[in-house]
Coordinates of C-alpha atoms and ligand atoms in Angstrom, one line a residue:
M25 CA 1.3 0.8 -4.9
K26 CA 2.0 2.2 -1.8
N27 CA 1.3 6.2 -2.3
I28 CA -1.4 8.2 -3.3
N29 CA 0.3 8.4 -6.4
L30 CA -2.7 7.6 -8.2
S31 CA -3.0 6.7 -12.1
F32 CA -5.3 8.2 -14.3
I33 CA -7.5 4.7 -15.0
A34 CA -6.8 3.6 -11.4
I35 CA -9.0 7.2 -10.7
I36 CA -12.1 6.4 -13.7
L37 CA -12.5 3.1 -12.2
V38 CA -12.8 4.8 -8.8
A39 CA -15.1 6.8 -9.3
I40 CA -17.0 3.8 -11.4
L41 CA -17.1 1.2 -8.2
V42 CA -18.3 4.2 -6.1
S43 CA -20.6 5.2 -8.5
G44 CA -22.1 1.6 -9.4
C45 CA -21.9 1.3 -5.1
A46 CA -24.9 3.8 -5.2
S47 CA -27.3 1.9 -6.1
G48 CA -29.0 4.1 -8.8
G49 CA -28.9 7.5 -8.0
G50 CA -32.7 8.1 -8.2
N51 CA -33.4 6.2 -5.2
T52 CA -32.6 8.0 -2.9
Q53 CA -35.4 8.4 0.3
T54 CA -37.3 11.6 0.7
G55 CA -39.0 12.9 3.9
E56 CA -39.6 10.3 5.4
S57 CA -37.2 12.3 8.5
A58 CA -36.8 15.4 8.5
S59 CA -33.2 14.5 10.1
G60 CA -31.7 13.5 7.5
A61 CA -30.5 10.0 7.9
N62 CA -33.5 8.5 5.8
E63 CA -32.9 10.0 3.2
G64 CA -29.5 9.8 0.5
P65 CA -28.3 7.0 -1.7
T66 CA -28.3 3.5 -0.8
Y67 CA -24.8 1.5 -0.6
T68 CA -23.8 -2.0 0.0
F69 CA -20.3 -1.9 0.8
R70 CA -17.7 -4.8 1.6
L71 CA -15.1 -5.4 4.4
A72 CA -12.3 -7.0 5.0
E73 CA -10.7 -9.6 8.0
A74 CA -8.2 -11.9 8.8
H75 CA -9.2 -13.6 11.3
P76 CA -12.6 -16.7 10.9
A77 CA -16.2 -14.7 12.0
D78 CA -15.8 -15.9 15.7
Y79 CA -12.5 -13.7 16.0
P80 CA -12.4 -11.0 18.4
T81 CA -12.1 -8.1 15.5
T82 CA -14.4 -9.6 13.3
K83 CA -17.9 -9.1 15.7
G84 CA -16.2 -5.7 16.5
D85 CA -16.7 -5.0 12.8
M86 CA -20.5 -7.1 12.5
K87 CA -20.9 -4.4 15.6
F88 CA -20.4 -1.5 13.7
A89 CA -21.6 -3.0 10.5
E90 CA -24.7 -3.0 12.3
L91 CA -25.0 0.1 13.4
V92 CA -24.1 1.9 10.6
K93 CA -27.0 -0.5 9.1
E94 CA -29.3 0.6 11.9
R95 CA -28.2 4.5 12.6
S96 CA -28.8 4.2 8.2
N97 CA -33.0 3.4 8.8
G98 CA -31.4 0.7 6.7
R99 CA -29.5 2.7 3.8
I100 CA -26.1 1.1 3.8
T101 CA -25.4 -2.3 5.0
I102 CA -21.5 -3.0 5.2
D103 CA -20.6 -7.1 4.4
V104 CA -18.4 -8.5 6.1
F105 CA -15.8 -11.2 5.1
P106 CA -13.9 -13.2 7.2
S107 CA -10.7 -15.5 7.1
A108 CA -9.3 -13.4 4.8
Q109 CA -11.2 -13.7 1.8
L110 CA -10.8 -11.0 -0.2
G111 CA -7.3 -12.0 0.3
E112 CA -4.3 -11.4 2.4
E113 CA -4.2 -8.0 5.1
K114 CA -0.7 -6.3 2.9
A115 CA -3.0 -6.3 -1.4
V116 CA -6.4 -6.0 1.5
I117 CA -5.0 -2.6 2.2
E118 CA -3.6 -1.4 -1.8
Q119 CA -7.2 -3.2 -2.6
V120 CA -8.8 -0.7 -0.2
Q121 CA -5.9 2.4 -1.1
L122 CA -7.9 1.5 -4.5
G123 CA -11.2 1.7 -3.4
A124 CA -12.1 -1.2 -4.9
I125 CA -12.7 -3.4 -2.0
E126 CA -14.9 -0.2 0.4
F127 CA -13.4 -1.0 4.1
T128 CA -11.1 -3.4 5.9
R129 CA -10.1 -3.8 9.7
V130 CA -6.4 -5.0 9.6
S131 CA -3.0 -4.5 11.3
T132 CA -1.2 -1.5 12.2
G133 CA 1.7 -3.8 11.7
P134 CA 1.7 -3.8 7.9
M135 CA 0.0 0.5 8.0
A136 CA 4.4 0.7 8.2
E137 CA 4.3 -0.1 4.5
F138 CA 2.3 2.0 3.6
S139 CA 2.1 5.3 6.7
K140 CA 5.4 6.5 7.8
N141 CA 3.8 7.1 11.1
F142 CA 2.9 4.0 11.7
G143 CA 6.3 2.1 12.3
V144 CA 5.7 3.6 15.3
F145 CA 3.5 1.2 17.1
S146 CA 6.2 -1.6 15.8
L147 CA 8.8 -0.8 17.9
P148 CA 9.4 -3.0 20.4
Y149 CA 8.8 -2.2 24.4
I150 CA 7.7 1.6 23.8
F151 CA 3.7 0.9 25.8
D152 CA 4.0 -0.2 29.7
N153 CA 1.3 -3.1 28.8
D154 CA -2.5 -2.8 27.0
E155 CA -3.9 -0.4 29.6
H156 CA -1.0 2.4 28.2
V157 CA -1.4 1.9 24.6
W158 CA -5.7 1.9 24.8
K159 CA -4.1 6.0 27.5
F160 CA -2.8 6.7 24.2
L161 CA -5.3 5.7 21.6
L162 CA -7.9 7.8 22.6
G163 CA -6.4 10.7 23.1
E164 CA -5.8 13.4 21.2
S165 CA -3.0 11.7 20.4
G166 CA -3.9 8.4 18.5
M167 CA -7.6 9.8 17.6
S168 CA -5.3 12.0 14.8
L169 CA -3.5 9.4 14.2
L170 CA -6.6 8.1 11.7
D171 CA -6.2 11.2 9.8
T172 CA -3.0 11.8 8.7
L173 CA -4.0 8.3 6.7
Q174 CA -5.3 10.7 4.2
S175 CA -2.1 11.3 2.2
S176 CA -2.0 7.8 2.1
G177 CA -5.8 7.2 0.2
L178 CA -7.1 6.4 3.0
Q179 CA -9.3 7.2 6.5
G180 CA -8.5 5.5 9.7
L181 CA -12.1 4.8 11.8
G182 CA -10.6 3.8 14.7
W183 CA -8.5 1.3 16.5
Y184 CA -8.8 -2.2 18.1
S185 CA -7.6 -3.5 20.9
S186 CA -4.7 -6.8 19.9
G187 CA -2.7 -8.2 23.2
S188 CA 0.8 -8.3 23.3
R189 CA 2.8 -10.2 20.4
S190 CA 5.9 -13.1 21.4
F191 CA 7.6 -15.2 20.5
Y192 CA 6.6 -19.7 19.7
S193 CA 8.0 -21.9 17.7
S194 CA 8.8 -25.4 16.3
K195 CA 12.4 -26.5 18.5
P196 CA 12.5 -25.5 22.2
L197 CA 12.3 -21.8 23.1
T198 CA 12.6 -20.2 26.5
G199 CA 14.8 -17.9 26.4
I200 CA 16.0 -15.0 24.6
E201 CA 19.3 -16.9 23.3
D202 CA 17.1 -19.4 22.1
L203 CA 16.3 -16.5 19.1
K204 CA 20.0 -17.3 17.8
G205 CA 20.4 -17.9 14.3
K206 CA 16.1 -18.9 14.3
K207 CA 14.5 -18.4 11.0
I208 CA 11.6 -16.3 11.9
R209 CA 8.3 -15.3 10.3
V210 CA 7.5 -10.9 10.9
I211 CA 4.7 -9.3 9.8
E212 CA 6.5 -7.3 6.0
N213 CA 7.9 -4.1 7.8
K214 CA 11.0 -2.6 7.3
L215 CA 11.1 -2.6 11.5
N216 CA 10.8 -6.1 12.2
L217 CA 13.5 -7.3 9.8
A218 CA 14.9 -5.0 11.7
I219 CA 13.5 -6.0 15.3
M220 CA 14.7 -9.9 14.0
E221 CA 18.5 -8.2 13.2
A222 CA 19.2 -7.2 16.8
L223 CA 17.5 -10.8 18.8
G224 CA 20.7 -12.0 16.6
A225 CA 17.7 -14.0 14.2
S226 CA 16.8 -13.5 10.7
G227 CA 13.2 -12.3 9.9
T228 CA 10.9 -13.7 6.9
P229 CA 7.8 -12.0 6.3
M230 CA 5.0 -14.0 4.7
P231 CA 1.2 -13.1 4.9
Y232 CA -0.5 -14.4 8.0
G233 CA -3.1 -17.1 6.0
E234 CA 1.4 -18.9 4.7
V235 CA 2.4 -18.8 8.5
Y236 CA 1.3 -22.4 9.4
S237 CA 1.9 -25.0 6.6
S238 CA 6.6 -22.4 6.7
L239 CA 5.4 -24.0 10.6
Q240 CA 5.0 -27.8 9.7
T241 CA 7.4 -28.1 6.7
G242 CA 9.8 -26.1 8.3
V243 CA 10.3 -22.8 6.1
I244 CA 10.5 -20.8 9.1
D245 CA 11.2 -22.5 12.4
A246 CA 9.4 -19.2 14.2
A247 CA 7.1 -17.1 13.8
E248 CA 4.9 -14.3 16.8
N249 CA 1.3 -13.5 17.1
N250 CA -0.9 -12.4 20.5
Y251 CA -2.3 -15.6 22.6
P252 CA -5.4 -14.8 19.9
S253 CA -3.8 -15.6 16.4
Y254 CA -2.1 -18.3 18.1
Y255 CA -5.0 -20.2 19.2
S256 CA -7.2 -19.5 16.4
S257 CA -4.4 -20.3 13.1
K258 CA -3.8 -23.3 15.7
H259 CA -0.5 -22.2 15.5
Y260 CA 0.4 -23.6 18.0
E261 CA -0.3 -27.5 17.3
V262 CA 3.0 -27.1 15.0
A263 CA 5.1 -24.5 16.9
P264 CA 4.0 -25.4 20.9
H265 CA 7.0 -23.6 22.5
L266 CA 5.8 -20.4 23.1
L267 CA 8.0 -17.3 25.3
L268 CA 5.8 -15.0 26.6
D269 CA 8.8 -11.7 25.9
H270 CA 5.8 -9.0 25.1
H271 CA 7.7 -7.8 22.3
Q272 CA 5.1 -6.3 20.7
R273 CA 1.5 -4.2 20.8
V274 CA 0.3 -3.7 18.5
P275 CA -3.2 -2.7 18.2
E276 CA -5.9 -3.2 15.0
V277 CA -6.8 0.1 13.4
L278 CA -10.4 -0.1 11.3
L279 CA -9.8 1.8 7.8
V280 CA -12.1 2.5 4.2
S281 CA -11.0 3.3 1.4
K282 CA -10.5 8.1 1.5
T283 CA -11.9 7.5 -2.3
V284 CA -15.1 6.4 -1.0
W285 CA -15.1 8.1 1.9
D286 CA -15.0 12.0 0.1
K287 CA -18.4 10.8 -1.7
L288 CA -19.8 10.2 1.0
S289 CA -21.8 13.8 2.2
E290 CA -21.1 14.8 6.1
E291 CA -23.6 12.3 7.5
D292 CA -22.7 9.6 6.2
Q293 CA -19.9 10.1 7.0
G294 CA -20.7 10.9 10.7
I295 CA -22.6 8.4 11.0
I296 CA -19.7 6.5 10.0
R297 CA -17.6 7.4 12.1
Q298 CA -20.0 7.6 14.9
A299 CA -21.1 3.7 14.3
A300 CA -16.2 2.9 14.6
L301 CA -15.7 4.1 17.3
D302 CA -18.8 2.5 19.4
S303 CA -18.6 -0.7 18.2
I304 CA -14.3 0.1 20.4
E305 CA -15.7 -0.8 23.2
Y306 CA -17.7 -3.8 22.0
Q307 CA -14.3 -5.3 19.9
R308 CA -12.7 -5.0 23.4
E309 CA -14.9 -7.1 26.0
E310 CA -15.0 -9.7 23.6
W311 CA -11.5 -9.5 22.8
A312 CA -10.7 -9.9 26.6
K313 CA -12.8 -13.3 27.1
Y314 CA -11.5 -14.6 24.0
E315 CA -7.8 -13.4 25.0
K316 CA -8.3 -15.5 28.3
E317 CA -10.1 -18.6 26.6
S318 CA -7.6 -18.4 24.2
E319 CA -4.7 -18.6 26.6
D320 CA -6.7 -21.9 28.5
A321 CA -7.2 -23.2 25.0
V322 CA -4.0 -23.3 24.4
R323 CA -2.5 -24.7 27.6
A324 CA -4.4 -27.5 27.6
A325 CA -3.3 -28.8 23.6
G326 CA 0.0 -28.4 25.9
V327 CA 2.1 -26.0 24.5
T328 CA 5.0 -25.2 26.7
I329 CA 4.7 -21.7 28.0
T330 CA 7.6 -19.7 29.2
E331 CA 7.0 -16.6 31.5
V332 CA 9.9 -13.6 30.5
T333 CA 10.8 -12.4 34.4
D334 CA 13.8 -10.0 33.5
F335 CA 13.0 -7.7 29.9
Q336 CA 16.1 -5.6 30.2
P337 CA 18.4 -8.1 28.1
W338 CA 15.3 -8.5 26.2
K339 CA 15.5 -4.2 26.3
D340 CA 18.7 -3.8 25.6
A341 CA 18.9 -6.5 23.1
V342 CA 16.7 -4.5 20.9
K343 CA 17.8 -0.7 21.6
P344 CA 19.6 -0.4 18.5
V345 CA 16.0 -0.1 16.9
I346 CA 14.3 2.0 19.1
D347 CA 17.5 4.3 18.7
S348 CA 17.9 4.5 15.0
Y349 CA 14.0 5.6 14.7
R350 CA 14.2 7.6 17.8
E351 CA 14.1 11.0 15.9
E352 CA 12.0 9.2 12.9
Y353 CA 9.5 9.4 15.4
R354 CA 10.1 11.4 18.1
E355 CA 7.1 13.0 18.1
I356 CA 5.3 10.1 18.6
L357 CA 7.1 8.9 21.6
D358 CA 7.2 11.9 23.3
A359 CA 2.5 11.3 22.7
I360 CA 3.3 8.1 23.6
E361 CA 5.2 8.6 26.4
A362 CA 3.4 10.9 28.0
S363 CA 0.3 9.5 28.1
K364 CA 1.4 6.7 30.6
Ligands
GTR403 C1 -3.3 -10.7 13.6 C2 -4.0 -10.1 13.4 C3 -3.8 -9.8 12.0 C4 -2.4 -10.2 11.0 C5 -1.9 -11.0 11.9 C6 -0.7 -11.2 11.4 O1 -2.7 -10.1 15.9 O2 -4.7 -9.3 13.9 O3 -3.9 -8.9 11.2 O4 -2.0 -9.1 11.0 O5 -1.4 -10.7 13.4 O6 0.9 -11.5 12.1 O7 0.2 -11.4 10.3

């Protein structure tokens, strides 16, 4: 289910689920605090996370949950489920739209299929570096993108770091020409397919959890990701050739179901929104540390690493993709350019 087009049954289901989350309705605490943080129903929510517990996005989720708990004086609990226990990203996003899972942290990659605006992040080489990404994300235009998700049944709460994505393969990979004819796993969205085609490769969309075995058995020749995912998923074991072309910078996003969000008091919304924003800095610090650690670890494991120094052939190759989406994303692309 991609759009807000919820069926009647789904709406009823959500209503039951959401009211079931508030413990007992009559459990409203009274009077302890004039500010009201102690007052209101108690909730236990779930947050779905694809990465393991020690990964920087999961650490960000945990910080977020901790701040929400503290600031609601224990009324709002968000239990983080790491390692894709609640499902792979695309399925999780659908569940969050329905309100069956309340929160998630996902990549903006799969979000492109749920909200047109979010496709912009999959366009190659639109950001110069990480600093540029963050100037955009935390600026007016980046922050307002979080609210545009409402028409997709979601509410964006904040952004997390995810560095840049580069190709890696089970076969030797030292230049753009080596991608020709390769079957490359991509995050499921149509922009990624167009990019692979422009590079002379063929994009194979599949969930993250299937990439390791697909590389191992030769179902795919290559995949692409950032250092932390390359390392923590152990893809480097089965695809030990890394080409640092940094073709995309696809940020992570923290989401809540709009059906859940709309049932919360303004005060609880405020607590949750602020906690999400306040968890960003911590996540970015954890990201920086883990990015370095994972780079060191894959180097130590003997991965062949080639750094692209001339990006022009790469930019030229993917230019038709940018050109074909330029009009659709003109406003956001202008804002990205202006945020440098
Ligand atoms: C990672 C991202 C995950 C997932 C994964 C993928 O960088 O953090 O959420 O999207 O990439 O390639 O599927």
